[in-house]
Amino acid sequence: MKIPRDIPSMAFIAVLLSGMAAPALAMIYKVDTLEPVSGGFEFTTPTDINASGAVAGHSNYGEDFTWSVYWNAGGKLTDLTPGDGRVSTTAGISDAGVVVYAESGRFYSWNAGTVTDLGSGNPGAVNGKGQIAGTFSGIFGVWTNGVVTPLPVPSSGAAGNASDINNNADVVGSAYYTDTKSYRAVIWRNGTIQQIGVLPGDVSSVANAINDAGQVVGYSVSSTGKWRAFLWENGVLRDLGFPAGSQSYAYGINNAGQIVGGFFIPNTPYGRAFIWQSDVIRDLSPELGAGNCSAYDINDAGQMTAACTRADYTYLRPFRLTPVAMAGDLSVTLTATPLPATVGLPLVYKVNVTNIGNMTATNTTLVHTLPASGFTMVSLVSSKGICNGVSVVTCTMGNLVGGESAIVTITVIPLAINASTAYYESDVVAMTTTPDINPENNSAKIKFSVFANNAALSVHSLNSQTSAIRDGNITYIWEVSNGGPLAASNATLMDTLPSSLSLVSVTSTAGTCTGTVTITCNLGAYRFGPVKVTIVAKAKVRGTITNRATVTSTTPDTYLGDNTATVVTRVK
């Protein structure tokens, strides 16, 4: 496979995706750092890997030099470039270990140290049999042992470029179409050219790789330059399923349908290499030990090539990943219902622990940390194993085979709280003595609120007078609120006027008010909107007058500290 020349910067940005893993993804990988190119070469990219794990790629020194390189199965580097090597590009490597590359308008093969000049041409890709796709002496086609079979060009466009060729001599890449004024992913098969198309809403596309089953991967591009990885099979083009707003690109696919590439989300600092199979994406960055990575190719043994940058790397570091063992993969989900919870009513936690790996998770243990106080446990049930504890529940589940789940159900009753709402959190973590390929999905946390099973009445003064003159009027505006969650039945505001005041008038935005000295306003079954009670009274004497209003209800109110308000007025 040949990586397109418009490959994005390594300033990739990404986020980990988790989910139900395909069994083939539940592997432990041995990560080998491939020997770097000496002499200040900053970017070394391992673009191709053959069936035996040998790797071909290229290395860049600034903007002036590009060298074709080869790593054997042990990771030892060989510089392939003849002459001064100022600009050479690698097309790929065959299963026999033959590397094909181009320099200065000619293309060459390298085989165990022997370089052969194959003539004028610009190769784009090599298959396992050694067939080469590209342009040779001005002819775009497939080169087989010195014979070029031409490939057709679009009826409304120009000759394309080849990104990959499978062992059936099917070629994929891109071609320019004049009717759409854009490059489109295409496949050449049996002497014909077929446009793969673009994902909905996009304007151009590039095909990067094809396996022997004819599955094609690449990326589709929007009018604003956003990339989305795609898979094309049986004539149907589909998105690989990364989250909305992310960008992704697929570079390689093997005959098992495993896809590798990179993805990123804007406004985060790093990107991630991934492997995809059956709609499941696994982030490879934990294995690579770096957060700024991309994967480039994968062989049928599951070996992959990748490259990463990191703060302590002085260059783009190349890697080869080799699967060495199966693994377990515990995945945990945590829910609580109903939410929000209510004081005195049952709250049910449900924890689902599933081994989505392909190896038995031995000695599985779940630890569920509940709020330290404010709840009474009613029941604790596990579908597997034994659970003990109150605020910290520990469940020993034994062994979970691949695909097996265990469910823990905990029922609690929230206790009374000193406000209308209280906030809590609860978390769970699952552990196993079996190697776990993705510890990031072993834990879960939930934050939730508990509503009081009462009303929460309060009253305060709103723009009431703090100064007046004798024989003048003082206006008191009391605002009553109910923070809930329940309606305040028989809500009443009471204001007993001091003897130094005489009532002039009283009005309320809800209910009715009676009395001249003790003023009682019956607000009814009061819910949440504020009610304003306005009382106008005449000041009969000079001095300081203190007036208070109190709100009450027959519905329980767990906090009474805000049920009375006071206004002090100085009368001159």
Coordinates of C-alpha atoms in Angstrom, one line a residue:
M1 CA 0.0 0.0 0.0
K2 CA 1.2 3.5 -0.8
I3 CA 0.2 6.3 1.6
P4 CA -1.3 9.3 -0.3
R5 CA 0.9 12.3 -0.6
D6 CA -1.7 14.6 1.0
I7 CA -1.5 12.7 4.3
P8 CA -2.4 14.9 7.2
S9 CA 0.1 16.4 9.6
M10 CA 1.0 14.2 12.5
A11 CA -0.6 16.8 14.8
F12 CA -3.5 14.4 15.0
I13 CA -6.2 14.8 17.6
A14 CA -8.4 12.0 19.0
V15 CA -10.4 10.4 21.6
L16 CA -10.7 6.8 22.7
L17 CA -13.7 4.9 21.6
S18 CA -14.9 1.9 23.7
G19 CA -17.6 -0.7 23.1
M20 CA -18.2 -4.4 22.6
A21 CA -15.0 -5.7 21.2
A22 CA -14.7 -8.1 18.3
P23 CA -12.8 -11.1 19.4
A24 CA -10.0 -10.6 17.0
L25 CA -9.3 -7.2 18.6
A26 CA -8.9 -8.6 22.1
M27 CA -5.2 -9.2 21.7
I28 CA -2.0 -8.4 23.5
Y29 CA 0.6 -6.8 21.2
K30 CA 4.4 -6.9 21.3
V31 CA 5.5 -3.5 20.2
D32 CA 8.9 -3.2 18.5
T33 CA 10.5 0.1 17.9
L34 CA 11.9 0.0 14.3
E35 CA 15.5 1.3 14.0
P36 CA 15.4 5.0 13.0
V37 CA 17.3 6.6 10.2
S38 CA 20.5 8.3 11.4
G39 CA 21.7 11.7 10.3
G40 CA 19.0 13.9 11.5
F41 CA 16.0 12.4 9.6
E42 CA 13.0 13.7 11.5
F43 CA 10.0 11.8 10.0
T44 CA 10.2 8.0 9.4
T45 CA 7.0 6.4 8.2
P46 CA 6.5 2.6 8.0
T47 CA 3.9 2.5 5.3
D48 CA 3.8 -1.2 4.3
I49 CA 4.2 -4.6 6.0
N50 CA 4.3 -7.9 4.2
A51 CA 3.2 -11.4 5.2
S52 CA 6.4 -12.2 7.1
G53 CA 6.5 -8.9 9.0
A54 CA 9.1 -7.1 6.9
V55 CA 8.4 -3.4 6.6
A56 CA 9.0 -0.7 3.9
G57 CA 8.6 3.0 4.2
H58 CA 10.3 6.3 3.8
S59 CA 12.2 8.9 5.9
N60 CA 12.2 12.6 5.5
Y61 CA 15.0 15.1 6.3
G62 CA 13.4 18.5 6.4
E63 CA 11.9 19.4 3.0
D64 CA 14.9 18.4 0.8
F65 CA 15.4 14.7 1.3
T66 CA 13.2 11.7 1.2
W67 CA 14.7 8.2 1.5
S68 CA 13.2 4.8 0.9
V69 CA 13.9 2.4 3.7
Y70 CA 13.4 -1.2 4.7
W71 CA 13.2 -3.0 8.0
N72 CA 13.7 -6.8 8.2
A73 CA 11.6 -9.0 10.6
G74 CA 14.1 -8.2 13.4
G75 CA 13.6 -4.4 12.9
K76 CA 17.0 -3.7 11.4
L77 CA 17.1 -0.8 9.0
T78 CA 18.4 -0.7 5.4
D79 CA 18.6 2.5 3.3
L80 CA 17.5 1.5 -0.2
T81 CA 18.1 4.7 -2.1
P82 CA 20.7 4.6 -4.9
G83 CA 22.7 7.7 -5.9
D84 CA 22.4 10.8 -3.7
G85 CA 18.9 9.8 -2.6
R86 CA 17.5 13.3 -2.6
V87 CA 13.9 12.3 -3.5
S88 CA 12.7 8.7 -3.5
T89 CA 9.3 7.3 -2.8
T90 CA 8.4 3.9 -1.6
A91 CA 5.6 2.0 -3.4
G92 CA 5.5 -1.0 -1.2
I93 CA 6.9 -4.5 -0.4
S94 CA 5.9 -7.9 -1.8
D95 CA 5.5 -11.0 0.3
A96 CA 8.8 -12.2 -1.1
G97 CA 10.5 -9.1 0.5
V98 CA 11.0 -7.2 -2.7
V99 CA 10.7 -3.4 -2.2
V100 CA 9.7 -1.2 -5.1
Y101 CA 10.5 2.5 -5.0
A102 CA 11.0 5.4 -7.4
E103 CA 13.7 8.1 -7.8
S104 CA 14.3 10.7 -10.5
G105 CA 11.6 9.4 -12.9
R106 CA 12.8 5.8 -12.7
F107 CA 11.6 2.9 -10.5
Y108 CA 13.7 0.2 -8.8
S109 CA 13.3 -3.1 -7.0
W110 CA 15.4 -4.0 -4.0
N111 CA 15.8 -7.6 -3.0
A112 CA 18.1 -8.7 -0.3
G113 CA 20.6 -6.0 -1.1
T114 CA 20.3 -6.2 -4.9
V115 CA 19.0 -3.1 -6.7
T116 CA 17.4 -3.5 -10.1
D117 CA 16.6 -0.6 -12.4
L118 CA 13.1 -1.5 -13.8
G119 CA 12.9 1.5 -16.2
S120 CA 11.0 4.7 -16.5
G121 CA 8.0 5.0 -14.2
N122 CA 6.3 6.1 -11.1
P123 CA 5.1 3.1 -9.1
G124 CA 2.2 3.6 -6.7
A125 CA 1.7 0.2 -5.0
V126 CA 2.9 -3.4 -5.0
N127 CA 0.9 -6.6 -4.2
G128 CA 2.1 -9.7 -2.5
K129 CA 2.9 -11.3 -5.9
G130 CA 5.2 -8.4 -6.9
Q131 CA 2.8 -6.8 -9.4
I132 CA 3.1 -3.0 -9.5
A133 CA 0.4 -0.4 -10.1
G134 CA 1.4 3.0 -11.4
T135 CA 2.6 4.9 -14.4
F136 CA 5.3 3.4 -16.6
S137 CA 6.8 5.2 -19.6
G138 CA 3.7 7.4 -19.7
I139 CA 1.2 4.4 -19.4
F140 CA -1.0 4.1 -16.4
G141 CA -1.5 0.4 -15.6
V142 CA -0.3 -2.7 -13.9
W143 CA 3.4 -3.8 -14.4
T144 CA 3.9 -7.6 -14.3
N145 CA 7.4 -8.9 -15.0
G146 CA 8.1 -6.0 -17.4
V147 CA 4.8 -6.1 -19.2
V148 CA 2.3 -3.2 -18.5
T149 CA -1.4 -3.8 -18.8
P150 CA -3.0 -0.3 -19.3
L151 CA -5.8 0.8 -17.0
P152 CA -8.7 3.0 -18.3
V153 CA -9.1 6.6 -17.4
P154 CA -12.5 8.2 -16.4
S155 CA -14.6 9.2 -19.4
S156 CA -14.9 12.7 -17.9
G157 CA -11.6 13.1 -16.3
A158 CA -7.9 12.5 -16.2
A159 CA -5.7 9.5 -15.4
G160 CA -5.7 8.6 -11.8
N161 CA -3.1 7.5 -9.2
A162 CA -2.8 4.1 -7.6
S163 CA -2.7 3.6 -3.8
D164 CA -2.9 -0.2 -3.6
I165 CA -3.2 -3.4 -5.6
N166 CA -4.4 -6.7 -4.3
N167 CA -3.3 -10.2 -5.3
N168 CA -6.1 -10.3 -7.9
A169 CA -4.6 -7.3 -9.6
D170 CA -7.5 -5.1 -8.6
V171 CA -6.2 -1.5 -8.1
V172 CA -7.6 1.3 -6.0
G173 CA -6.7 5.0 -5.8
S174 CA -8.3 8.2 -7.0
A175 CA -9.0 9.9 -10.3
Y176 CA -10.0 13.5 -11.2
Y177 CA -13.5 13.9 -12.6
T178 CA -14.2 17.1 -14.6
D179 CA -18.0 16.9 -14.1
T180 CA -17.7 17.1 -10.3
K181 CA -14.4 19.0 -10.4
S182 CA -13.0 16.8 -7.7
Y183 CA -11.0 13.7 -7.0
R184 CA -13.0 10.5 -6.4
A185 CA -12.0 7.1 -5.0
V186 CA -12.0 4.5 -7.8
I187 CA -11.4 0.8 -8.3
W188 CA -9.9 -0.7 -11.5
R189 CA -11.1 -4.3 -11.9
N190 CA -11.1 -6.6 -15.0
G191 CA -10.1 -3.8 -17.3
T192 CA -12.8 -1.3 -16.1
I193 CA -12.9 1.7 -13.8
Q194 CA -15.6 2.2 -11.2
Q195 CA -16.1 5.2 -9.1
I196 CA -16.5 4.4 -5.4
G197 CA -18.1 7.7 -4.6
V198 CA -18.3 9.9 -1.5
L199 CA -20.1 9.7 1.8
P200 CA -23.3 11.7 2.1
G201 CA -22.6 15.4 2.0
D202 CA -19.0 15.1 1.0
V203 CA -17.4 16.3 -2.2
S204 CA -14.2 14.2 -2.8
S205 CA -12.7 10.9 -1.7
V206 CA -9.5 8.8 -1.8
A207 CA -9.2 5.0 -1.7
N208 CA -6.0 3.9 0.1
A209 CA -6.1 0.1 0.3
I210 CA -7.9 -3.1 -0.9
N211 CA -7.8 -6.7 0.3
D212 CA -8.2 -9.8 -1.7
A213 CA -11.9 -9.9 -1.0
G214 CA -12.3 -6.6 -2.7
Q215 CA -13.0 -4.5 0.4
V216 CA -11.7 -1.0 0.0
V217 CA -10.9 1.6 2.6
G218 CA -10.0 5.2 2.5
Y219 CA -11.5 8.6 3.4
S220 CA -14.2 10.9 2.2
V221 CA -13.7 14.7 2.4
S222 CA -16.3 17.4 3.0
S223 CA -16.3 20.9 1.3
T224 CA -14.7 22.2 4.5
G225 CA -11.9 19.7 4.4
K226 CA -13.2 17.3 7.1
W227 CA -12.2 13.6 6.7
R228 CA -14.3 10.5 7.4
A229 CA -12.9 7.0 7.1
F230 CA -14.9 4.7 4.9
L231 CA -15.3 1.0 4.0
W232 CA -16.6 0.0 0.5
E233 CA -17.7 -3.6 -0.1
N234 CA -20.2 -5.2 -2.5
G235 CA -20.8 -1.8 -4.0
V236 CA -21.9 -0.1 -0.8
L237 CA -19.9 2.8 0.8
R238 CA -20.2 3.2 4.6
D239 CA -18.8 5.4 7.3
L240 CA -16.7 3.5 9.9
G241 CA -18.8 5.0 12.7
F242 CA -16.6 7.5 14.5
P243 CA -18.4 10.1 16.6
A244 CA -20.0 13.1 15.0
G245 CA -17.6 16.0 14.7
S246 CA -14.5 13.8 14.6
Q247 CA -12.2 13.2 11.7
S248 CA -10.8 9.9 10.6
Y249 CA -8.9 8.2 7.8
A250 CA -8.3 4.5 7.0
Y251 CA -5.0 3.4 5.5
G252 CA -4.8 -0.3 5.5
I253 CA -7.0 -3.5 5.5
N254 CA -6.1 -7.2 5.7
N255 CA -8.0 -10.2 4.5
A256 CA -9.8 -10.6 7.8
G257 CA -11.4 -7.2 7.3
Q258 CA -9.3 -5.5 10.0
I259 CA -8.8 -1.8 9.2
V260 CA -6.1 0.5 10.6
G261 CA -5.6 4.3 10.4
G262 CA -6.1 7.3 12.7
F263 CA -8.8 9.5 14.0
F264 CA -9.0 12.8 15.8
I265 CA -11.5 15.3 17.3
P266 CA -11.0 19.1 17.1
N267 CA -9.8 21.1 20.1
T268 CA -7.9 18.2 21.7
P269 CA -4.1 18.0 21.5
Y270 CA -3.4 14.5 20.2
G271 CA -4.5 11.9 17.7
R272 CA -4.8 8.1 18.0
A273 CA -3.9 5.1 15.9
F274 CA -6.7 2.6 15.7
I275 CA -7.7 -0.9 14.6
W276 CA -11.3 -1.5 13.5
Q277 CA -13.3 -4.7 13.0
S278 CA -17.0 -5.4 12.9
D279 CA -17.9 -1.8 13.9
V280 CA -15.6 -1.9 17.0
I281 CA -12.7 0.5 17.3
R282 CA -9.7 -0.1 19.5
D283 CA -7.3 2.7 20.3
L284 CA -3.7 1.5 19.9
S285 CA -2.0 4.4 21.6
P286 CA -1.8 2.7 25.1
E287 CA 0.3 0.0 23.5
L288 CA 2.4 2.5 21.6
G289 CA 3.0 4.6 24.7
A290 CA 2.3 7.8 23.0
G291 CA -0.8 9.9 22.3
N292 CA 0.0 11.3 18.8
C293 CA 0.0 8.3 16.5
S294 CA -1.3 6.8 13.2
A295 CA -1.4 3.2 12.0
Y296 CA -0.6 2.6 8.4
D297 CA -0.8 -1.1 7.4
I298 CA -1.8 -4.5 8.7
N299 CA -1.0 -8.0 7.3
D300 CA -3.0 -11.2 7.6
A301 CA -1.2 -12.2 10.8
G302 CA -2.5 -9.0 12.4
Q303 CA 0.9 -7.3 12.5
M304 CA 0.6 -3.6 12.1
T305 CA 2.9 -0.6 11.4
A306 CA 2.5 2.7 13.1
A307 CA 4.3 5.9 13.8
C308 CA 4.1 8.3 16.8
T309 CA 5.4 11.6 18.1
R310 CA 5.9 12.4 21.7
A311 CA 7.5 15.2 23.7
D312 CA 10.6 13.1 24.4
Y313 CA 10.9 11.9 20.8
T314 CA 13.2 13.9 18.5
Y315 CA 11.6 12.4 15.5
L316 CA 8.5 10.6 14.2
R317 CA 9.1 7.1 15.7
P318 CA 8.2 4.0 13.7
F319 CA 6.8 0.9 15.3
R320 CA 5.7 -2.6 14.4
L321 CA 2.9 -4.3 16.5
T322 CA 2.7 -8.1 16.7
P323 CA -0.2 -9.9 18.3
V324 CA 1.3 -12.4 20.9
A325 CA -1.6 -13.5 23.0
M326 CA -5.3 -13.4 23.5
A327 CA -6.6 -11.4 26.4
G328 CA -9.7 -10.6 28.5
D329 CA -11.4 -7.3 28.3
L330 CA -13.8 -6.4 31.1
S331 CA -16.4 -3.8 30.3
V332 CA -18.5 -2.1 33.0
T333 CA -21.7 -0.1 32.7
L334 CA -23.5 1.6 35.7
T335 CA -27.1 2.9 35.7
A336 CA -29.4 4.2 38.5
T337 CA -33.2 4.5 38.2
P338 CA -35.2 6.6 38.7
L339 CA -33.2 9.7 38.3
P340 CA -33.4 12.2 39.8
A341 CA -34.1 10.2 43.0
T342 CA -36.6 11.3 45.7
V343 CA -36.2 11.1 49.5
G344 CA -37.9 8.0 50.9
L345 CA -38.4 6.3 47.5
P346 CA -36.3 3.3 46.2
L347 CA -33.3 4.0 44.0
V348 CA -32.0 1.0 42.0
Y349 CA -28.3 0.7 40.9
K350 CA -27.6 -1.8 38.2
V351 CA -24.0 -2.8 37.3
N352 CA -23.3 -4.9 34.2
V353 CA -19.8 -6.5 34.1
T354 CA -19.1 -8.2 30.7
N355 CA -15.9 -9.9 29.4
I356 CA -15.8 -8.8 25.8
G357 CA -12.4 -10.3 25.3
N358 CA -11.6 -13.7 23.8
M359 CA -9.9 -15.1 26.9
T360 CA -11.5 -16.0 30.3
A361 CA -11.3 -13.3 32.9
T362 CA -10.2 -15.1 36.0
N363 CA -10.8 -14.0 39.6
T364 CA -13.1 -11.2 38.5
T365 CA -13.9 -8.7 41.2
L366 CA -16.3 -5.7 41.2
V367 CA -16.0 -2.8 43.7
H368 CA -19.0 -0.5 43.9
T369 CA -18.5 2.7 46.0
L370 CA -21.8 4.1 47.1
P371 CA -22.3 7.5 48.8
A372 CA -20.8 7.3 52.3
S373 CA -24.0 8.5 53.9
G374 CA -27.6 9.6 53.2
F375 CA -28.9 6.2 52.1
T376 CA -30.2 3.0 53.6
M377 CA -29.5 -0.3 51.7
V378 CA -32.6 -2.4 51.1
S379 CA -31.2 -5.2 48.9
L380 CA -28.0 -6.5 47.2
V381 CA -28.3 -9.1 44.5
S382 CA -25.7 -10.5 42.1
S383 CA -26.3 -12.9 39.2
K384 CA -22.9 -14.4 39.8
G385 CA -20.7 -14.8 42.9
I386 CA -21.1 -13.2 46.3
C387 CA -21.4 -9.5 47.3
N388 CA -20.7 -7.9 50.7
G389 CA -20.5 -4.4 52.1
V390 CA -22.7 -1.3 52.6
S391 CA -21.1 2.0 51.4
V392 CA -18.3 0.0 49.6
V393 CA -19.7 -3.2 48.0
T394 CA -17.3 -5.9 46.9
C395 CA -18.4 -8.7 44.6
T396 CA -16.3 -11.7 43.9
M397 CA -17.6 -13.2 40.6
G398 CA -15.0 -15.9 39.9
N399 CA -14.3 -16.5 36.2
L400 CA -16.1 -14.8 33.3
V401 CA -15.6 -16.5 29.9
G402 CA -15.5 -14.5 26.7
G403 CA -18.9 -12.9 26.2
E404 CA -20.2 -13.7 29.7
S405 CA -21.9 -11.1 31.8
A406 CA -22.7 -10.7 35.5
I407 CA -25.3 -8.2 36.8
V408 CA -25.3 -6.6 40.3
T409 CA -28.5 -4.9 41.5
I410 CA -28.4 -2.7 44.6
T411 CA -31.6 -1.0 46.0
V412 CA -31.3 1.9 48.4
I413 CA -33.6 4.5 50.0
P414 CA -32.4 8.1 50.0
L415 CA -32.7 9.7 53.5
A416 CA -34.0 13.2 54.4
I417 CA -31.8 16.1 53.2
N418 CA -31.5 19.6 54.5
A419 CA -32.2 21.3 51.2
S420 CA -34.6 20.9 48.2
T421 CA -31.9 19.0 46.3
A422 CA -28.7 17.1 47.2
Y423 CA -26.0 15.8 44.9
Y424 CA -24.2 12.5 45.0
E425 CA -21.9 10.3 42.9
S426 CA -21.2 6.6 42.8
D427 CA -18.5 4.6 40.9
V428 CA -17.6 1.0 40.1
V429 CA -14.5 -0.7 39.0
A430 CA -13.9 -4.3 37.8
M431 CA -10.7 -6.2 38.1
T432 CA -9.3 -9.5 36.9
T433 CA -6.0 -11.4 37.2
T434 CA -6.2 -12.1 33.4
P435 CA -4.4 -9.5 31.2
D436 CA -6.9 -6.9 30.2
I437 CA -6.3 -5.2 26.9
N438 CA -8.4 -2.1 27.6
P439 CA -8.5 -1.1 31.3
E440 CA -10.1 2.2 30.4
N441 CA -13.5 0.5 30.1
N442 CA -13.2 -1.3 33.5
S443 CA -14.8 1.5 35.5
A444 CA -17.8 3.8 35.4
K445 CA -19.2 6.7 37.4
I446 CA -22.6 8.2 37.7
K447 CA -23.5 11.6 39.2
F448 CA -27.1 12.2 40.3
S449 CA -29.4 14.4 42.4
V450 CA -31.9 13.5 45.1
F451 CA -35.0 15.7 45.6
A452 CA -36.4 16.3 49.0
N453 CA -39.9 14.8 49.5
N454 CA -41.2 18.1 50.8
A455 CA -41.7 21.8 49.9
A456 CA -39.0 24.4 50.3
L457 CA -40.8 27.6 51.2
S458 CA -38.9 30.9 51.6
V459 CA -39.7 34.6 51.9
H460 CA -37.5 37.6 51.5
S461 CA -38.0 41.4 51.2
L462 CA -38.1 42.8 47.7
N463 CA -37.4 46.6 47.4
S464 CA -38.9 47.3 50.8
Q465 CA -38.3 50.8 52.3
T466 CA -35.6 51.3 54.9
S467 CA -36.3 54.9 55.6
A468 CA -39.5 57.0 55.9
I469 CA -41.1 60.1 57.6
R470 CA -43.6 60.2 60.4
D471 CA -47.2 60.0 59.1
G472 CA -45.8 58.8 55.7
N473 CA -46.3 55.5 54.2
I474 CA -43.9 52.5 54.3
T475 CA -44.2 49.9 51.5
Y476 CA -43.3 46.3 52.3
I477 CA -43.0 43.8 49.4
W478 CA -42.6 40.2 50.5
E479 CA -41.7 37.6 47.8
V480 CA -42.6 34.0 48.6
S481 CA -40.9 31.1 46.7
N482 CA -41.2 27.4 46.8
G483 CA -38.1 25.4 45.8
G484 CA -40.1 22.2 45.7
P485 CA -40.1 19.5 44.7
L486 CA -43.6 19.2 46.2
A487 CA -46.4 21.8 46.2
A488 CA -46.8 23.7 49.5
S489 CA -50.3 22.9 50.6
N490 CA -52.1 25.6 52.6
A491 CA -49.2 28.0 52.1
T492 CA -49.7 31.1 54.3
L493 CA -47.9 34.3 54.7
M494 CA -48.4 36.1 58.0
D495 CA -47.3 39.7 58.9
T496 CA -48.2 41.1 62.4
L497 CA -47.7 44.8 62.1
P498 CA -45.9 46.6 65.0
S499 CA -48.1 49.0 67.0
S500 CA -46.2 51.9 65.4
L501 CA -47.8 51.1 62.0
S502 CA -51.4 51.2 60.8
L503 CA -52.5 49.3 57.7
V504 CA -53.2 51.3 54.5
S505 CA -53.6 48.5 52.0
V506 CA -52.6 44.9 51.1
T507 CA -52.4 43.2 47.8
S508 CA -51.2 39.7 46.6
T509 CA -50.4 38.2 43.2
A510 CA -52.0 35.0 44.4
G511 CA -54.6 33.9 47.0
T512 CA -56.4 36.3 49.4
C513 CA -55.3 38.4 52.3
T514 CA -57.3 39.4 55.4
G515 CA -56.7 41.3 58.7
T516 CA -55.6 44.8 59.7
V517 CA -53.0 44.1 62.4
T518 CA -52.2 40.5 61.8
I519 CA -52.3 40.2 58.1
T520 CA -52.8 36.6 56.8
C521 CA -52.5 35.8 53.1
N522 CA -53.7 32.3 52.1
L523 CA -51.8 31.3 49.0
G524 CA -53.4 27.9 48.5
A525 CA -51.5 24.9 47.1
Y526 CA -48.5 26.9 46.1
R527 CA -46.0 25.4 43.6
F528 CA -42.9 27.1 42.3
G529 CA -43.6 30.5 40.7
P530 CA -42.9 33.5 43.1
V531 CA -45.8 35.3 44.8
K532 CA -45.6 38.9 45.8
V533 CA -47.5 40.4 48.7
T534 CA -47.4 44.2 49.0
I535 CA -48.4 45.8 52.3
V536 CA -48.6 49.6 52.7
A537 CA -48.7 50.9 56.2
K538 CA -48.5 54.4 57.8
A539 CA -45.7 55.2 60.2
K540 CA -47.2 56.8 63.4
V541 CA -44.1 57.6 65.4
R542 CA -40.4 58.5 64.8
G543 CA -37.7 55.9 65.5
T544 CA -36.8 52.4 64.3
I545 CA -39.6 50.1 63.2
T546 CA -39.0 46.4 62.7
N547 CA -41.5 44.4 60.7
R548 CA -41.4 40.6 60.0
A549 CA -43.2 38.2 57.7
T550 CA -43.3 34.4 58.0
V551 CA -44.4 31.8 55.5
T552 CA -45.8 28.4 56.5
S553 CA -47.4 25.3 55.0
T554 CA -48.9 22.0 56.0
T555 CA -46.5 20.2 53.7
P556 CA -43.2 19.3 55.4
D557 CA -40.4 21.8 55.0
T558 CA -37.1 20.4 56.0
Y559 CA -35.3 23.8 56.2
L560 CA -37.1 26.6 58.1
G561 CA -34.1 29.0 58.2
D562 CA -35.5 31.0 55.2
N563 CA -39.1 31.0 56.2
T564 CA -39.0 34.4 57.9
A565 CA -37.8 37.8 56.6
T566 CA -37.3 41.1 58.4
V567 CA -37.2 44.7 57.3
V568 CA -35.9 47.5 59.6
T569 CA -37.1 51.1 58.7
R570 CA -35.8 54.3 60.3
V571 CA -38.6 56.9 60.6
K572 CA -37.7 60.6 60.9

